[in-house]
XYZ file of C-alpha atoms in Angstrom:
737
model
C 76.939 124.647 85.889
C 78.912 121.511 86.811
C 77.693 119.392 83.902
C 79.875 121.055 81.269
C 82.749 118.919 80.104
C 85.308 121.477 81.274
C 83.808 121.561 84.772
C 83.711 117.754 84.880
C 87.363 117.599 83.819
C 88.313 119.952 86.645
C 86.327 117.890 89.152
C 88.016 114.687 87.942
C 91.405 116.314 88.597
C 90.422 117.694 92.003
C 89.145 114.403 93.400
C 92.590 112.705 93.620
C 94.549 115.954 93.968
C 92.940 117.138 97.220
C 93.743 114.003 99.312
C 97.302 114.033 97.972
C 97.727 117.713 98.822
C 96.385 117.091 102.331
C 98.779 114.175 102.824
C 101.779 116.243 101.681
C 100.872 119.178 103.928
C 100.443 116.882 106.910
C 103.760 115.170 106.218
C 105.571 118.520 105.950
C 103.887 120.452 108.760
C 102.541 117.734 111.032
C 105.576 116.839 113.181
C 106.668 120.393 114.068
C 103.829 122.791 113.300
C 100.396 121.119 113.356
C 101.076 118.372 115.912
C 97.703 117.476 117.513
C 95.940 119.319 114.664
C 97.732 117.298 111.987
C 94.421 115.812 110.874
C 93.049 119.053 109.442
C 94.767 119.067 106.004
C 93.748 115.473 105.291
C 90.195 115.806 106.629
C 89.641 119.010 104.639
C 91.213 117.432 101.564
C 89.027 114.333 101.823
C 85.900 116.377 102.471
C 86.649 118.575 99.456
C 87.284 115.470 97.372
C 83.958 113.986 98.503
C 82.103 117.164 97.551
C 83.794 117.160 94.147
C 82.922 113.473 93.682
C 79.265 114.129 94.512
C 79.143 117.010 92.048
C 80.764 114.806 89.412
C 78.220 112.055 90.109
C 75.344 114.517 89.609
C 76.905 115.837 86.398
C 77.547 112.347 85.026
C 73.981 111.339 85.892
C 72.682 114.311 83.918
C 74.900 113.530 80.928
C 74.074 109.818 81.109
C 70.376 110.666 81.004
C 71.041 112.283 77.650
C 72.785 109.138 76.401
C 76.226 110.738 76.118
C 78.258 107.897 77.668
C 77.081 104.920 75.642
C 79.587 105.707 72.891
C 82.487 106.564 75.252
C 83.075 110.078 73.856
C 86.575 111.525 73.818
C 85.268 114.430 75.905
C 84.672 111.964 78.763
C 88.418 111.549 79.203
C 90.986 114.077 80.378
C 94.691 113.513 79.683
C 97.044 114.983 82.291
C 100.371 114.151 80.650
C 102.137 111.554 78.555
C 104.154 109.184 80.685
C 105.798 107.067 77.975
C 105.873 106.834 74.197
C 107.828 104.224 72.235
C 107.266 103.901 68.506
C 107.335 101.408 66.967
C 107.015 99.161 69.970
C 105.906 95.828 68.600
C 104.319 94.032 65.697
C 100.652 93.579 66.563
C 98.087 91.499 64.726
C 95.682 93.437 62.508
C 92.909 92.757 65.023
C 94.592 95.289 67.288
C 93.959 98.080 64.787
C 90.544 99.577 64.352
C 90.863 99.661 60.571
C 91.064 95.876 60.577
C 87.404 95.745 61.531
C 86.594 96.886 57.986
C 88.527 94.052 56.343
C 86.767 90.954 55.141
C 87.919 87.482 56.159
C 90.165 86.972 53.145
C 91.902 90.313 53.619
C 92.466 89.564 57.292
C 94.157 86.289 56.473
C 96.559 87.978 54.067
C 97.173 91.173 56.045
C 100.668 91.792 57.314
C 101.566 92.506 60.884
C 101.184 96.152 61.835
C 103.578 98.036 64.039
C 101.822 99.982 66.789
C 103.273 102.491 69.278
C 103.529 101.840 73.003
C 102.050 105.008 74.485
C 101.019 105.505 78.088
C 99.030 108.654 78.757
C 97.938 109.518 82.281
C 94.282 109.765 81.309
C 91.355 109.997 83.704
C 88.037 108.672 82.473
C 84.612 109.986 83.404
C 81.771 107.482 83.297
C 79.026 106.144 85.599
C 81.135 103.317 87.078
C 84.042 105.628 87.895
C 81.805 108.345 89.345
C 80.011 105.827 91.585
C 83.283 104.429 92.904
C 84.719 107.911 93.481
C 81.637 109.071 95.389
C 81.642 105.978 97.612
C 85.391 105.952 98.266
C 85.703 109.647 99.141
C 82.518 109.865 101.224
C 83.214 106.817 103.381
C 86.898 107.753 103.680
C 85.949 111.228 104.919
C 83.771 109.736 107.647
C 86.567 107.347 108.619
C 89.028 110.243 108.814
C 86.673 112.245 111.064
C 86.177 109.161 113.232
C 89.960 108.772 113.437
C 90.306 112.168 115.131
C 88.723 110.766 118.275
C 90.008 107.225 117.970
C 93.668 108.073 117.270
C 93.879 111.088 119.594
C 97.148 111.128 121.494
C 98.743 108.384 119.406
C 102.428 108.587 118.691
C 102.840 109.245 114.970
C 99.441 110.967 114.725
C 100.571 113.048 111.747
C 102.068 109.988 110.070
C 98.750 108.135 110.307
C 96.827 110.887 108.543
C 99.515 111.240 105.872
C 99.166 107.554 105.073
C 95.362 107.870 104.931
C 95.602 110.757 102.467
C 97.960 108.861 100.164
C 95.785 105.749 100.490
C 92.663 107.583 99.300
C 94.618 109.327 96.528
C 95.863 105.953 95.261
C 92.373 104.439 95.344
C 90.777 107.357 93.510
C 93.437 107.160 90.821
C 92.978 103.389 90.566
C 89.304 103.760 89.668
C 89.879 106.828 87.456
C 92.646 105.824 85.050
C 91.894 104.444 81.599
C 94.887 102.181 81.107
C 95.815 98.748 82.449
C 99.427 99.695 83.219
C 98.386 102.764 85.221
C 95.748 100.652 86.936
C 98.543 98.286 87.959
C 100.699 101.188 89.216
C 98.006 102.454 91.567
C 97.045 98.873 92.401
C 100.547 98.578 93.847
C 100.340 101.992 95.528
C 97.201 100.884 97.360
C 99.062 97.753 98.480
C 101.963 99.788 99.869
C 99.616 102.102 101.772
C 97.777 99.135 103.265
C 101.117 97.720 104.441
C 101.996 101.025 106.122
C 98.604 101.424 107.784
C 98.131 97.821 108.934
C 101.605 97.937 110.474
C 101.147 101.480 111.839
C 101.725 100.217 115.380
C 105.036 98.710 114.292
C 106.159 98.272 117.914
C 103.407 95.663 118.238
C 104.723 92.358 116.805
C 101.288 91.155 115.686
C 100.645 94.379 113.750
C 104.063 94.304 112.083
C 103.569 90.652 111.115
C 100.070 91.382 109.760
C 101.417 94.199 107.592
C 104.099 91.947 106.125
C 101.605 89.159 105.586
C 99.217 91.444 103.721
C 102.034 92.775 101.562
C 103.483 89.369 100.678
C 100.187 87.586 100.002
C 99.146 90.438 97.738
C 102.402 90.086 95.811
C 101.230 86.630 94.734
C 98.041 88.047 93.284
C 99.832 91.036 91.794
C 102.221 88.734 89.958
C 99.250 87.133 88.200
C 97.832 90.570 87.428
C 101.163 91.664 85.928
C 101.248 88.604 83.685
C 97.707 89.433 82.603
C 98.759 92.963 81.671
C 101.683 91.615 79.616
C 99.385 89.175 77.829
C 96.835 91.919 77.095
C 99.574 93.988 75.447
C 100.929 91.149 73.329
C 97.409 90.078 72.343
C 95.687 93.366 71.631
C 98.578 95.729 70.947
C 97.352 98.292 73.475
C 96.779 98.714 77.196
C 94.247 101.539 76.924
C 90.639 100.938 77.841
C 89.501 103.399 75.169
C 90.086 103.681 71.420
C 92.995 105.962 70.529
C 94.333 107.644 67.404
C 98.087 108.354 67.572
C 99.226 111.481 65.687
C 99.645 110.557 62.046
C 98.701 106.914 62.668
C 95.783 104.526 62.439
C 93.125 104.296 65.112
C 93.890 101.589 67.681
C 90.988 99.718 69.217
C 91.118 99.944 73.015
C 90.798 96.734 74.996
C 87.414 97.919 76.312
C 86.778 100.433 73.534
C 83.740 100.861 71.343
C 85.308 99.089 68.362
C 85.682 95.835 70.281
C 82.394 96.188 72.137
C 80.531 96.587 68.858
C 82.221 93.441 67.560
C 80.786 91.367 70.432
C 77.220 91.855 69.310
C 78.085 91.564 65.622
C 79.950 88.296 66.053
C 77.183 86.926 68.255
C 74.638 87.642 65.517
C 76.895 86.100 62.860
C 77.151 82.920 64.941
C 73.411 82.499 65.499
C 73.216 79.928 62.694
C 76.028 77.886 64.256
C 74.280 78.037 67.617
C 71.081 76.651 66.123
C 72.998 73.719 64.655
C 74.706 73.092 68.003
C 71.350 73.040 69.747
C 69.888 70.583 67.217
C 72.911 68.314 67.561
C 72.920 68.529 71.375
C 69.401 69.160 72.718
C 70.701 68.999 76.295
C 72.576 72.219 75.585
C 69.516 74.054 74.313
C 69.505 76.455 77.261
C 73.263 76.923 77.426
C 75.156 80.127 76.808
C 77.126 79.884 73.570
C 79.431 82.866 73.180
C 81.339 82.962 69.874
C 84.779 84.425 69.400
C 84.796 88.020 68.257
C 86.881 89.255 65.356
C 88.495 91.746 67.724
C 88.337 89.764 70.977
C 90.265 86.585 71.666
C 87.645 84.093 72.752
C 87.265 81.560 75.520
C 87.952 77.854 75.846
C 90.089 76.419 78.624
C 93.213 76.842 76.525
C 92.201 80.108 74.881
C 94.198 83.279 75.396
C 91.018 85.150 76.309
C 90.338 82.770 79.176
C 93.959 82.894 80.321
C 93.854 86.707 80.414
C 90.668 86.628 82.490
C 92.077 84.076 84.921
C 95.279 86.077 85.396
C 93.264 89.208 86.104
C 91.192 87.130 88.517
C 94.347 86.096 90.393
C 95.098 89.767 90.978
C 91.506 90.408 92.039
C 91.634 87.463 94.476
C 94.710 88.954 96.114
C 93.290 92.439 96.597
C 89.766 91.304 97.476
C 90.947 88.456 99.737
C 89.347 85.548 97.919
C 90.258 81.887 98.294
C 93.082 80.883 98.364
C 94.605 84.348 98.955
C 92.140 85.342 101.672
C 94.415 84.742 104.670
C 95.802 88.281 104.911
C 92.545 90.171 105.480
C 91.499 88.745 108.886
C 94.965 89.496 110.271
C 94.776 93.054 108.905
C 92.490 93.974 111.816
C 95.658 94.149 113.969
C 96.028 97.697 112.677
C 94.016 100.644 114.030
C 90.256 100.085 113.728
C 89.720 103.081 111.373
C 92.236 101.419 109.048
C 90.171 98.238 109.149
C 87.060 100.236 108.267
C 88.918 101.948 105.427
C 90.357 98.733 103.975
C 87.313 96.521 104.469
C 84.718 99.013 103.259
C 85.937 101.735 100.925
C 89.358 101.135 99.466
C 91.632 98.169 98.974
C 89.309 95.168 98.937
C 86.887 96.849 96.529
C 89.646 97.117 93.913
C 89.290 93.479 92.847
C 85.533 93.844 92.389
C 86.054 97.011 90.379
C 88.576 95.254 88.125
C 86.190 92.409 87.282
C 83.280 94.800 86.662
C 85.411 97.032 84.469
C 86.585 94.014 82.463
C 83.104 92.572 81.976
C 83.560 92.404 78.160
C 86.646 90.222 78.587
C 84.858 87.833 80.938
C 81.751 87.891 78.750
C 83.521 86.027 75.951
C 84.776 83.275 78.257
C 82.122 81.132 80.003
C 84.973 79.146 81.545
C 86.353 82.221 83.294
C 82.844 83.175 84.402
C 82.417 79.789 86.047
C 85.744 80.105 87.871
C 84.782 83.554 89.187
C 81.467 82.266 90.537
C 82.978 79.100 92.040
C 85.713 81.048 93.830
C 83.144 83.545 95.075
C 80.744 80.866 96.291
C 83.445 78.810 97.997
C 84.938 81.883 99.666
C 81.562 83.164 100.865
C 80.603 79.863 102.494
C 84.072 79.101 103.861
C 84.512 82.510 105.515
C 81.002 82.372 106.995
C 81.757 78.967 108.540
C 84.920 80.361 110.134
C 83.189 83.514 111.418
C 80.634 81.463 113.375
C 83.083 80.533 116.160
C 85.484 83.491 116.352
C 85.621 85.322 119.678
C 87.389 88.493 118.528
C 84.709 90.985 117.435
C 86.869 92.541 114.741
C 87.906 89.128 113.441
C 84.243 88.144 113.070
C 83.737 91.257 110.963
C 86.912 90.561 108.995
C 85.735 87.099 107.967
C 82.358 88.640 107.230
C 84.099 90.959 104.740
C 85.777 87.997 103.061
C 82.395 86.275 102.839
C 80.556 89.320 101.455
C 83.270 89.898 98.858
C 82.739 86.275 97.870
C 79.063 87.116 97.376
C 80.075 89.883 94.981
C 82.280 87.549 92.941
C 79.465 85.005 92.942
C 77.185 87.501 91.231
C 79.797 88.877 88.855
C 80.630 85.363 87.658
C 77.214 85.014 86.074
C 78.286 87.748 83.616
C 74.688 88.759 83.011
C 72.999 92.122 83.248
C 71.678 91.390 86.731
C 75.004 89.826 87.765
C 77.091 92.870 86.808
C 74.640 95.192 88.553
C 74.237 93.081 91.688
C 77.973 92.849 92.349
C 78.392 96.622 92.245
C 75.133 97.167 94.164
C 76.400 94.975 96.997
C 79.798 96.695 96.905
C 78.165 100.082 97.520
C 75.782 98.943 100.266
C 78.494 96.830 101.899
C 80.803 99.847 102.045
C 78.364 101.668 104.317
C 77.239 98.915 106.663
C 80.692 97.328 106.984
C 82.327 100.690 107.745
C 79.563 101.193 110.316
C 80.202 97.811 111.930
C 83.975 98.190 112.097
C 83.708 101.691 113.499
C 81.123 100.413 115.992
C 83.590 97.700 117.036
C 86.230 100.408 117.334
C 83.918 102.400 119.587
C 83.578 99.351 121.833
C 87.326 98.817 121.780
C 87.958 102.497 122.555
C 85.639 102.337 125.566
C 87.127 99.092 126.895
C 90.776 100.095 126.720
C 91.603 98.061 123.632
C 89.862 94.811 124.682
C 87.943 93.232 121.797
C 87.552 89.593 122.966
C 83.777 89.038 123.319
C 84.339 86.534 126.135
C 85.547 89.356 128.365
C 82.621 91.766 128.140
C 78.839 91.867 127.665
C 75.783 94.025 128.361
C 77.150 97.254 126.858
C 73.824 98.510 125.474
C 73.124 100.753 128.493
C 76.650 102.142 128.691
C 76.970 102.804 124.950
C 73.451 103.354 123.551
C 74.425 105.163 120.340
C 77.028 102.552 119.488
C 74.541 99.783 120.306
C 71.699 100.992 118.104
C 73.865 102.009 115.168
C 75.654 98.653 115.399
C 72.248 96.948 115.353
C 71.368 98.738 112.108
C 74.640 97.533 110.612
C 73.843 93.980 111.734
C 70.383 94.114 110.165
C 71.887 95.362 106.901
C 74.632 92.732 106.892
C 72.200 89.928 107.682
C 69.948 91.056 104.833
C 66.803 91.891 106.783
C 64.036 93.645 104.843
C 64.119 96.643 104.150
C 67.746 97.347 105.100
C 70.369 97.882 102.406
C 71.932 94.425 102.457
C 68.605 92.726 101.741
C 68.252 94.259 98.282
C 71.832 93.817 97.116
C 72.326 90.312 98.534
C 69.057 89.063 97.094
C 69.915 90.506 93.701
C 73.101 88.417 93.707
C 71.184 85.271 94.639
C 68.632 86.089 91.935
C 71.438 86.402 89.363
C 72.809 82.977 90.295
C 69.297 81.505 90.385
C 68.563 82.829 86.896
C 71.876 81.570 85.546
C 71.231 78.125 86.995
C 67.816 77.896 85.387
C 69.086 79.214 82.054
C 71.448 76.261 81.856
C 74.531 78.201 82.893
C 77.653 76.873 81.253
C 76.107 73.557 80.294
C 78.669 73.040 77.572
C 81.480 72.798 80.107
C 80.119 71.943 83.495
C 76.348 71.611 83.565
C 73.724 73.793 85.139
C 74.077 71.876 88.403
C 77.139 73.915 89.380
C 75.120 77.110 89.465
C 72.369 75.293 91.338
C 74.917 74.289 93.972
C 76.286 77.827 94.056
C 72.796 79.210 94.625
C 72.236 76.951 97.625
C 75.751 77.701 98.894
C 74.838 81.383 98.765
C 71.588 80.707 100.593
C 73.423 78.713 103.272
C 75.898 81.564 103.590
C 72.978 83.937 104.211
C 71.835 81.766 107.130
C 75.325 81.655 108.639
C 75.731 85.405 108.104
C 72.570 86.164 110.065
C 73.692 83.766 112.813
C 77.259 85.014 113.335
C 76.255 88.677 112.963
C 73.646 88.550 115.717
C 75.795 86.220 117.791
C 78.354 89.054 117.886
C 75.648 91.637 118.635
C 74.083 89.642 121.475
C 77.443 88.738 123.042
C 78.565 92.371 122.977
C 75.486 94.354 123.947
C 73.202 91.897 125.790
C 73.573 89.619 128.770
C 74.780 90.674 132.228
C 77.081 93.681 132.427
C 80.631 92.376 132.401
C 83.734 94.456 131.753
C 87.497 93.768 131.722
C 88.959 93.993 135.207
C 91.860 96.233 134.185
C 89.582 99.161 133.267
C 90.257 102.250 135.369
C 86.857 103.758 134.517
C 83.540 102.124 133.570
C 82.706 101.980 129.847
C 81.247 105.129 128.330
C 79.921 106.344 125.008
C 82.484 107.527 122.475
C 82.984 111.239 121.683
C 80.937 112.990 118.964
C 83.750 112.744 116.422
C 83.150 108.992 116.567
C 79.383 108.759 117.089
C 78.354 111.270 114.395
C 80.002 109.217 111.596
C 78.275 106.143 113.077
C 74.883 107.841 112.834
C 75.474 108.975 109.238
C 76.592 105.521 108.148
C 73.629 103.956 109.938
C 71.241 106.134 107.942
C 72.785 104.959 104.674
C 72.879 101.325 105.812
C 69.197 101.512 106.657
C 67.784 103.266 103.603
C 70.207 103.312 100.685
C 69.232 99.936 99.259
C 65.518 100.713 99.484
C 66.020 104.025 97.682
C 67.985 102.370 94.890
C 65.422 99.580 94.556
C 62.330 101.788 94.590
C 63.725 104.340 92.139
C 65.511 101.836 89.886
C 68.181 104.498 89.472
C 71.245 102.440 90.337
C 71.075 99.774 87.640
C 69.919 102.209 84.954
C 72.771 104.565 85.743
C 75.495 101.925 86.126
C 74.588 100.140 82.902
C 75.252 103.316 80.921
C 78.956 102.762 81.567
C 80.488 102.147 78.107
C 82.044 98.810 79.083
C 78.643 97.667 80.395
C 76.493 99.193 77.671
C 77.299 96.828 74.798
C 74.198 95.247 73.359
C 75.177 91.595 73.854
C 75.204 92.008 77.645
C 71.752 93.582 77.605
C 70.337 90.474 75.926
C 70.939 88.523 79.147
C 68.675 88.342 82.220
C 67.239 91.719 83.117
C 67.536 93.373 86.510
C 64.460 93.004 88.700
C 63.028 91.867 92.000
C 62.816 88.076 92.341
C 59.958 87.136 94.751
C 60.912 83.443 95.086
C 64.525 84.241 95.995
C 63.398 86.993 98.373
C 61.051 84.658 100.264
C 63.651 81.896 100.607
C 66.294 84.402 101.669
C 64.029 86.071 104.237
C 63.045 82.755 105.808
C 66.715 81.770 105.937
C 67.694 85.026 107.646
C 64.902 84.697 110.210
C 66.094 81.181 111.042
C 69.667 82.419 111.458
C 68.687 85.298 113.761
C 66.345 83.009 115.696
C 69.108 80.472 116.288
C 71.468 83.223 117.478
C 68.815 84.516 119.891
C 68.059 81.002 121.154
C 71.688 80.190 121.842
C 73.009 83.529 123.112
C 70.098 85.261 124.853
C 69.791 83.543 128.181
C 71.513 80.339 129.253
C 74.201 79.138 126.889
C 74.239 75.500 127.891
C 72.692 74.452 124.575
C 75.470 75.948 122.498
C 78.051 74.367 124.804
C 76.444 70.961 124.288
C 76.373 71.413 120.524
C 79.999 72.562 120.520
C 80.976 69.466 122.517
C 78.929 67.208 120.234
C 80.403 68.750 117.085
C 83.886 69.173 118.515
C 85.798 68.387 115.270
C 83.725 70.859 113.241
C 83.985 73.458 116.002
C 87.750 73.105 116.157
C 88.018 73.362 112.369
C 85.963 76.558 112.336
C 87.731 78.090 115.335
C 91.100 77.128 113.826
C 90.148 78.973 110.592
C 90.209 75.645 108.725
C 93.971 75.587 109.421
C 94.835 77.566 106.285
C 97.647 79.413 108.047
C 99.115 76.148 109.331
C 98.827 74.527 105.898
C 100.534 77.462 104.201
C 103.177 77.473 106.929
C 103.957 73.808 106.283
C 103.705 73.756 102.491
C 105.034 77.189 101.563
C 106.636 79.176 104.382
C 108.849 76.481 105.908
C 110.082 75.086 102.556
C 110.947 78.630 101.485
C 112.767 79.216 104.767
C 114.758 76.014 104.245
C 115.531 77.104 100.695
C 116.609 80.513 101.994
C 118.882 78.903 104.596
C 120.398 76.651 101.936
C 120.944 79.664 99.705
C 122.578 81.459 102.654
C 124.987 78.585 103.237
C 125.857 78.354 99.530
C 126.317 82.115 99.296
C 128.318 82.494 102.508
C 130.599 79.476 102.280
C 130.746 78.387 98.631
C 130.379 81.547 96.563
C 132.038 83.849 99.099
C 134.740 81.205 99.660
C 135.569 81.054 95.942
C 135.559 84.845 95.624
C 137.748 85.255 98.717
C 140.144 82.566 97.471
C 140.560 84.360 94.149
C 141.142 87.586 96.070
C 143.875 85.955 98.178
C 145.744 84.282 95.249
C 147.807 87.440 94.486
C 148.826 87.537 98.156
C 150.003 83.929 98.031
C 151.873 84.463 94.773
C 153.427 87.604 96.173
C 154.561 85.695 99.256
C 156.326 83.178 97.006
C 158.146 85.913 95.093
C 158.888 88.106 98.096
C 162.204 86.331 99.073
C 163.630 87.214 95.663
C 162.967 90.907 96.291
C 165.184 91.359 99.392
C 166.796 94.697 98.437
C 170.468 93.355 98.311
C 172.393 94.311 95.179
C 174.665 91.298 95.598
C 171.677 88.948 95.410
C 170.406 90.643 92.262
C 173.909 90.420 90.673
C 174.216 86.752 91.601
C 170.771 86.080 90.087
C 171.784 87.861 86.881
C 175.040 85.868 86.624
C 173.223 82.586 87.256
C 170.634 83.505 84.685
C 173.299 84.380 82.131
C 175.183 81.103 82.763
C 171.942 79.113 82.345
C 171.241 80.926 79.082
C 174.807 80.361 77.764
C 174.698 76.706 78.785
C 171.402 76.223 77.032
C 172.732 77.797 73.819
C 175.899 75.717 73.981
C 174.056 72.459 74.389
C 171.591 73.267 71.666
C 172.196 71.322 68.414
């Protein structure tokens, strides 16, 4: 019933429409009519959207099983309206036109530039990647909204909070649904605005207001790179559409991620096989390296190549949204907002946008080994760096925030391998992380709710008896985050490490950097796994074990949270415990995801296959056990050992606790110089520019003051002036030769 194209089109429209409708109703009726019931339109809208997303996922799975998405059929896209159409817009190279694929080399060299239209249609695409993202985003967001009913009860601006949440989810669903880079950028910005509004929801609180501004401004840096990437895509390929299009009365235009270009990847790779053999014979050390030739329809790699530049610019945008080094500093501060907002941002919406962008653009990264290496290096560095910082933090939510930064780094680490297992592992970890990280943040919010807003782990302990549901669901989230078998994080994290391990032993990008880089990245990922297990259970033991200790300002002893908060915790705990095992045992996830058109091109499927890696699993499991054991040794019982180690490693401890001083460095190198520049500009504007403008404005007054004595209103004076003027004129004429 729901697997007909018409039904799927209607579902694709409903998924973003329902959250938007709920947000509008809440904004209109919330302040005066709904008041304490202002959550209902948004919760119902999100729940309806989640149901529609699940139905769409089932329908897409059925269609994908019949092989209907490999060719990206036109029926898999639904156009809502045409936003812009300019024709002719520019002169594009013949490679931007599908017909050029039929030209031979000589004809291509002599072909003239072709004018192509600039057309932006608001088109929603239906494919496995989109349906997975929609199902995850709407389901987790619905649970967060239900949780918010109890957490935000009685808050000033209750209706405003739920309006923002509805618009936030609408923006995210549109971001993953559109089939055009410009529209992707539009909703990319909409997500950023919503995050600013939600992080700074408690705008009376200086820290929350500052965190909202920080998130907004840091993301503008990444978004600037993304915008440049979009411009370069247009000037390079003559289109911004993902899919192939045929304008009325015109030639077919190959989409940036369309079937015409994807087919050219495999064809050009086969054509270059002879050149690869010669390269291997000339350089035996490169025999296991990845040699990706330029495609006739794709601009290839190389550090100076346009293809690599496009990928790196897109990566800058992804680093901003997904809080990767060096643009990671906004995400830990974002926890100053309400805890449900943290769960929403860290698990289901904003930070997943960067991962989605890289996965969607896999064909672009596939042709540039240099860009692949940069993605993996940034991911590996971010994962290890954030884990090191999380080890010493005392704020429970801040520990989880740095954990998010680290786990997102894991995802980039896998995606940078640009292999079959790498593309799958990044998305696999995104889905599992969404559930266990939402669970952990909402568990931290339950603790915070019970303790009157206190979240500093030095001020409380022994909560397991007072809050049993929160304790045991939080434990499941910790086991999943640490990667303990058989919880969800074990399968997805190990798949990422297996992807890096395989890339390292295949030679990686030996032509540009040597396989050793991927070897180092693998061990960095393994070290991150140890630190993750340590800081995760450090937080769990400090919060729920030890002697019962509560903040002195509490009027009532801690208690379990209401059902509107604990029921979402239980649901998320079930997914965090079993989702990864289900995906691994059935093999459904990778088979389904890889039927996405932009992931189904043959050249990608010639890389390392998806599968369980026993060696990586054993090393990872031993590492996790060591990490949990160290946390138990140091934090269950007397803590004198950890105090001695902290004193012995004081410089390292201070660096970790000080967050490696990134904020201070940015303050000194960027913020203060910009403030000085702004003050200089103020002085120039106020005193120089305004002074010149004001002087010019006063000149007529001064000139008028000089002439005013001659306009005294006395007829005698005017007559005398006329006589004197006449005498001067006569005298001048008389003296003239």
